[in-house]
CSV table of C-alpha atoms and ligand atoms in Angstrom, one decimal:
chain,number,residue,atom,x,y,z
A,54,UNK,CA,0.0,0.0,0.0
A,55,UNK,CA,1.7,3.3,-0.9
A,56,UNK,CA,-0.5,6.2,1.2
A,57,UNK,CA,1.4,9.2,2.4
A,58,UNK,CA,1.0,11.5,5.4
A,59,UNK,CA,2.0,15.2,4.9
A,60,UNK,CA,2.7,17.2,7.8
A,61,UNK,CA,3.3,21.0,7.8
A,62,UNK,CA,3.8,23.8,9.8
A,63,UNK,CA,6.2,26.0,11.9
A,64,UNK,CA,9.1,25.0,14.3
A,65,UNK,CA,8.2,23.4,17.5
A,66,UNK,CA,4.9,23.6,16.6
A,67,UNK,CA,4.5,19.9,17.6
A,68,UNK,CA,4.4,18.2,14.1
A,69,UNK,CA,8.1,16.1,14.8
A,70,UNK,CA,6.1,14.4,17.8
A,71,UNK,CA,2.5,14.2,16.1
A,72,UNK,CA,4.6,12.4,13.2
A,73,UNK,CA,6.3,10.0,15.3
A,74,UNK,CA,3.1,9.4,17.2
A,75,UNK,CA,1.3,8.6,13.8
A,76,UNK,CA,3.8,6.8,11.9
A,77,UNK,CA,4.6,4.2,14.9
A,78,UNK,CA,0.5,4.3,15.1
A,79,UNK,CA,-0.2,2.8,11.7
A,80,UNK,CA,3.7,1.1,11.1
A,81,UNK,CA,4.3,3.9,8.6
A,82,UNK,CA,8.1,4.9,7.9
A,83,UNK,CA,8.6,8.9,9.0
A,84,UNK,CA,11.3,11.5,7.8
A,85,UNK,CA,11.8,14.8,9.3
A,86,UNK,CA,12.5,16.6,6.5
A,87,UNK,CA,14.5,19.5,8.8
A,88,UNK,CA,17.1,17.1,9.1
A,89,UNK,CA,17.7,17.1,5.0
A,90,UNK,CA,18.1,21.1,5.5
A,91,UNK,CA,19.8,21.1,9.2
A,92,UNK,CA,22.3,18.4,7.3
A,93,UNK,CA,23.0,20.7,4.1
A,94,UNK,CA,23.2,23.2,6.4
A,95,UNK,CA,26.0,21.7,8.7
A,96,UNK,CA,28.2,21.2,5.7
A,97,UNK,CA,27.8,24.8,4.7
A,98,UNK,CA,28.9,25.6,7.8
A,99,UNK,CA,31.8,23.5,7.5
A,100,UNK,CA,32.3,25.2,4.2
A,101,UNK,CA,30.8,23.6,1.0
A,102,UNK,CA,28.4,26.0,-0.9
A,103,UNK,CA,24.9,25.1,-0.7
A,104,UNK,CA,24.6,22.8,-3.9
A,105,UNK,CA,27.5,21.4,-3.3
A,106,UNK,CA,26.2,20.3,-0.1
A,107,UNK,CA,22.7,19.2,-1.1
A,108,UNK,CA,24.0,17.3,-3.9
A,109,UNK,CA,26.2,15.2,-1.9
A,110,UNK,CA,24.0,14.1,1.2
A,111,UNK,CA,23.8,10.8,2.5
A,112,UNK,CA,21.0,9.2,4.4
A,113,UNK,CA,23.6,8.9,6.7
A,114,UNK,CA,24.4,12.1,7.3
A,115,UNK,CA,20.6,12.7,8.8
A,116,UNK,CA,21.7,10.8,11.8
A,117,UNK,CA,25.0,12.8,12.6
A,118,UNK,CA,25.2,14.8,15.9
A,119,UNK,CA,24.8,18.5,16.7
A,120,UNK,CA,21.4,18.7,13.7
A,121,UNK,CA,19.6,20.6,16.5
A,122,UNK,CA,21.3,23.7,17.7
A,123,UNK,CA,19.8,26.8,17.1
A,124,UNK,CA,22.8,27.5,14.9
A,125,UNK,CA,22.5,24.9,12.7
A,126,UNK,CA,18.5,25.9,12.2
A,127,UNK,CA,19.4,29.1,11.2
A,128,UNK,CA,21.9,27.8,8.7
A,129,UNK,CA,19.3,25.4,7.1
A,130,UNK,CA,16.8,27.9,7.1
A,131,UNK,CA,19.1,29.7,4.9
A,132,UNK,CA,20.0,27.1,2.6
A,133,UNK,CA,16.4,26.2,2.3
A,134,UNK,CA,15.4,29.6,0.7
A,135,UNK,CA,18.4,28.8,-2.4
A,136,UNK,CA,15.8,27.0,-5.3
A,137,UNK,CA,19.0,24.7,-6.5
A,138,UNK,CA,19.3,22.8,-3.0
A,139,UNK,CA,15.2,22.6,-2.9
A,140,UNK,CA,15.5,20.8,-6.5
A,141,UNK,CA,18.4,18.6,-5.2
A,142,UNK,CA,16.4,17.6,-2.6
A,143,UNK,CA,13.2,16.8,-3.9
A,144,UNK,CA,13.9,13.4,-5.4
A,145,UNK,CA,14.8,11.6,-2.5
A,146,UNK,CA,11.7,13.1,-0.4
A,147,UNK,CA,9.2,11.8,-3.3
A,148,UNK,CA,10.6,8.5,-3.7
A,149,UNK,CA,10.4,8.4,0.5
A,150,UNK,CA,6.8,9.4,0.3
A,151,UNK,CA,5.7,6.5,-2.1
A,152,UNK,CA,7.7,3.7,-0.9
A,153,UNK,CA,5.4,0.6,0.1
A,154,UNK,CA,3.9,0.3,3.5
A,155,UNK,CA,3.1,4.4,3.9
A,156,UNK,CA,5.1,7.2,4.4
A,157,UNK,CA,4.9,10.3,7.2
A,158,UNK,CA,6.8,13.3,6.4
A,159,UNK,CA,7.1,16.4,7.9
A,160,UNK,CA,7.9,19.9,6.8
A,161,UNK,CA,7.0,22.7,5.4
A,162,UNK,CA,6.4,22.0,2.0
A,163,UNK,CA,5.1,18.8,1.5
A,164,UNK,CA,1.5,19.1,1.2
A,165,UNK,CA,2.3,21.9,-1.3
A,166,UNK,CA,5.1,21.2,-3.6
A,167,UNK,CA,6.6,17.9,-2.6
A,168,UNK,CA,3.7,15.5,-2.2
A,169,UNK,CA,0.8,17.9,-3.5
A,170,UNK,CA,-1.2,14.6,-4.0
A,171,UNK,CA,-1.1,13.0,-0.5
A,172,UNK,CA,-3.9,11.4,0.6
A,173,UNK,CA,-3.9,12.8,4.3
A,174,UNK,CA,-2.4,16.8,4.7
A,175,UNK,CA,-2.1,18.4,8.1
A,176,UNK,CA,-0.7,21.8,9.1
A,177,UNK,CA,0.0,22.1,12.6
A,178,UNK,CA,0.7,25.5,14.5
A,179,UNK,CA,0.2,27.4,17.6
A,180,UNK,CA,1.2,31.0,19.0
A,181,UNK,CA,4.8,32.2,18.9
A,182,UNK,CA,5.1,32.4,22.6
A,183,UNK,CA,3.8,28.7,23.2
A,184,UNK,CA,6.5,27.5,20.6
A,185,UNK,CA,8.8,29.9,22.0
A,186,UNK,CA,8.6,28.4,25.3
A,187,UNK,CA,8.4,24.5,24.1
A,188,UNK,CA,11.5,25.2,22.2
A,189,UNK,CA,13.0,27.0,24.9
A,190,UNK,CA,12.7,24.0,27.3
A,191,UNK,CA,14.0,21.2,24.7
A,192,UNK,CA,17.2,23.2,24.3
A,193,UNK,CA,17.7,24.0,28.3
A,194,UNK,CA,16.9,20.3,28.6
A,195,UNK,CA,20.0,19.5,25.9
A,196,UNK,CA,22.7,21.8,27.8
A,197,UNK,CA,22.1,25.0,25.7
A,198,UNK,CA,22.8,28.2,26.9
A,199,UNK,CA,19.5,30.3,25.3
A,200,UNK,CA,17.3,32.7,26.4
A,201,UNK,CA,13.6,32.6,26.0
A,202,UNK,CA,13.8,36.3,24.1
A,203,UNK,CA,16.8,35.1,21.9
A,204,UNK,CA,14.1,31.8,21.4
A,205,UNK,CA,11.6,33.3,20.7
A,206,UNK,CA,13.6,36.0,18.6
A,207,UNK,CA,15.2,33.0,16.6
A,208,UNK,CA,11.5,31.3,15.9
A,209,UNK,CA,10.4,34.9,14.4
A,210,UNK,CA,13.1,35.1,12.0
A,211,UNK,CA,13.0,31.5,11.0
A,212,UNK,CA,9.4,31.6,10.1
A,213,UNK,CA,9.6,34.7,8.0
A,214,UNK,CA,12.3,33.8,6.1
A,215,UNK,CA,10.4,30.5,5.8
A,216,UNK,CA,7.1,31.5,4.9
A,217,UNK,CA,8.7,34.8,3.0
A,218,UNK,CA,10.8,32.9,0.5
A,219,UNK,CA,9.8,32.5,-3.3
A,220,UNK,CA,11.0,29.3,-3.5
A,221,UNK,CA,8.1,26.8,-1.8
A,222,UNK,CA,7.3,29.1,1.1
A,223,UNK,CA,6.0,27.8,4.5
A,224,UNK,CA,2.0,27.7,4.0
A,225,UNK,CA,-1.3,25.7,4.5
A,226,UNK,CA,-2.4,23.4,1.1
A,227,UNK,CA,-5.5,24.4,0.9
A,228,UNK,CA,-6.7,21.0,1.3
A,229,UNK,CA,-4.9,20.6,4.7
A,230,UNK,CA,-6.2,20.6,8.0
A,231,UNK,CA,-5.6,22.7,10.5
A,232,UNK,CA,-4.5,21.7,13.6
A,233,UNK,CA,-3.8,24.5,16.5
A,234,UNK,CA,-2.0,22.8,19.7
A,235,UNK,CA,-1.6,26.1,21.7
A,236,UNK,CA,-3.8,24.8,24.0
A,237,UNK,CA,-4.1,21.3,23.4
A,238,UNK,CA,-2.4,18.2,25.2
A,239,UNK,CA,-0.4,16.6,23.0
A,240,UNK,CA,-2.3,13.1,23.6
A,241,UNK,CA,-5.2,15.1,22.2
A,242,UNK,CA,-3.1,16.5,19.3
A,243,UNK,CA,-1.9,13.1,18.1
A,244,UNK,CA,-5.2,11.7,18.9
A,245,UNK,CA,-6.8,14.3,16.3
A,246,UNK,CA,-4.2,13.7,13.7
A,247,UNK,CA,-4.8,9.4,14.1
A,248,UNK,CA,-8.1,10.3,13.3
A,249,UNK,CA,-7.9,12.0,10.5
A,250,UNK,CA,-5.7,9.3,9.1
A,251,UNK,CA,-7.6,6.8,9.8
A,252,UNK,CA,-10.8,8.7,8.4
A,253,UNK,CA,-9.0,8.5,4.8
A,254,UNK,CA,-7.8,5.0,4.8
A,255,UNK,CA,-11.5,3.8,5.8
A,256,UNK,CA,-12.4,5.0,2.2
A,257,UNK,CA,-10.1,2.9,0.7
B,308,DC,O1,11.7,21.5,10.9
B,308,DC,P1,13.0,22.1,11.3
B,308,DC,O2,13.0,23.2,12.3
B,308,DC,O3,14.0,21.1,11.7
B,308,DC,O4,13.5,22.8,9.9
B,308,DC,C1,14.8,23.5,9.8
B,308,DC,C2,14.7,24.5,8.6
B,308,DC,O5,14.6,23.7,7.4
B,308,DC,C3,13.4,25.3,8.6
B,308,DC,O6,13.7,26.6,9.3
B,308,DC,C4,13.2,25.5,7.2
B,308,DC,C5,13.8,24.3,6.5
B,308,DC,N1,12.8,23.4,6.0
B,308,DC,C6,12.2,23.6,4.7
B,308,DC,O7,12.5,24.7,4.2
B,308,DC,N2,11.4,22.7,4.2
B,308,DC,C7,11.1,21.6,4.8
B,308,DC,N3,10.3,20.7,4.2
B,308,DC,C8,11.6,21.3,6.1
B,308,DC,C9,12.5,22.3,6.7
């Protein structure tokens, strides 16, 4: 069965967790898609140019170390307004999407440009402070030395460069739902997104 799961929306919104939650769920495979950008950014910072570095990315290289510092965010949301690394990339996300046995993958382009045709789209936000402050923890919690004005700060730029680029900007397909976990557990968050997968695979 090839059915894919596209999940949207800005950082530390909650869409890496309601992703997990659904793919182990339903035995789907997931991909974070940050981690293709965090990993073409980390080489940039070690000094290839942005093709360069999206051309020559390994699977492997989503599992190395040190992906989630706010630096290397700010480096991939960089390289992810350049069109030539979003082309490089775009192959290996597809052919992830429609492998056998369904596919969840987050982002912030897949309902839109990557997999315009999947059969469940979700795009999951909430207020800047809340993600402020979730973020804010997770990186106290790994030993960062952060602020929560210099979070929050970080989040703001990040989601206008991402939503303000030309080249597949952050935004809701049209067909997506929305899914607003301000103020909502996250039990009840992955319990609406289960739901709405399991809503689509009833009709076949
Ligand atoms: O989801 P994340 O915070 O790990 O993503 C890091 C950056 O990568 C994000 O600021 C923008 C970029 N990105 C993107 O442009 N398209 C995607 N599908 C996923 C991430």
């Amino acid at each position: 069965m090839v059915f894919t799961v596209a999940i949207d929306g800005p950082a530390a919104a909650g869409k890496g967790t309601i992703s997990r939650a659904v793919a182990a769920h339903f035995g789907f495979a997931h991909l974070d898609t940050g981690l293709i950008y965090r990993a073409t950014g980390r080489r940039v910072l070690d000094g290839d140019t942005p093709e360069q570095a999206a051309r020559a990315l390994k699977p492997a290289d989503l599992e190395a170390d040190g992906l989630r510092t706010p630096e290397v965010a700010q480096a991939a949301s960089r390289v992810a307004a350049i069109p030539e690394v979003r082309a490089a990339l775009v192959e290996f996300q597809r052919d992830f999407a429609r492998r056998e046995g369904g596919a969840v993958l987050d982002g912030r382009d897949i309902g839109t440009v990557i997999c315009p045709n999947a059969e469940v789209k979700l795009f999951v936000t909430a207020s800047d402070e809340v993600r402020a402050d979730r973020r804010y923890r997770e990186l106290v919690e790994g030993g960062h030395d952060v602020t929560p004005d210099g979070v929050l700060a970080d989040l703001r730029a990040r989601d206008a460069r991402d939503s303000g680029r030309e080249a597949a900007p952050m935004t809701a397909a049209a067909d997506a739902l929305l899914l607003d976990t301000s103020d909502m557990s996250i039990d009840a968050a992955v319990e609406a997104a289960v739901a709405a997968v399991a809503a689509r695979l009833a009709q076949g």
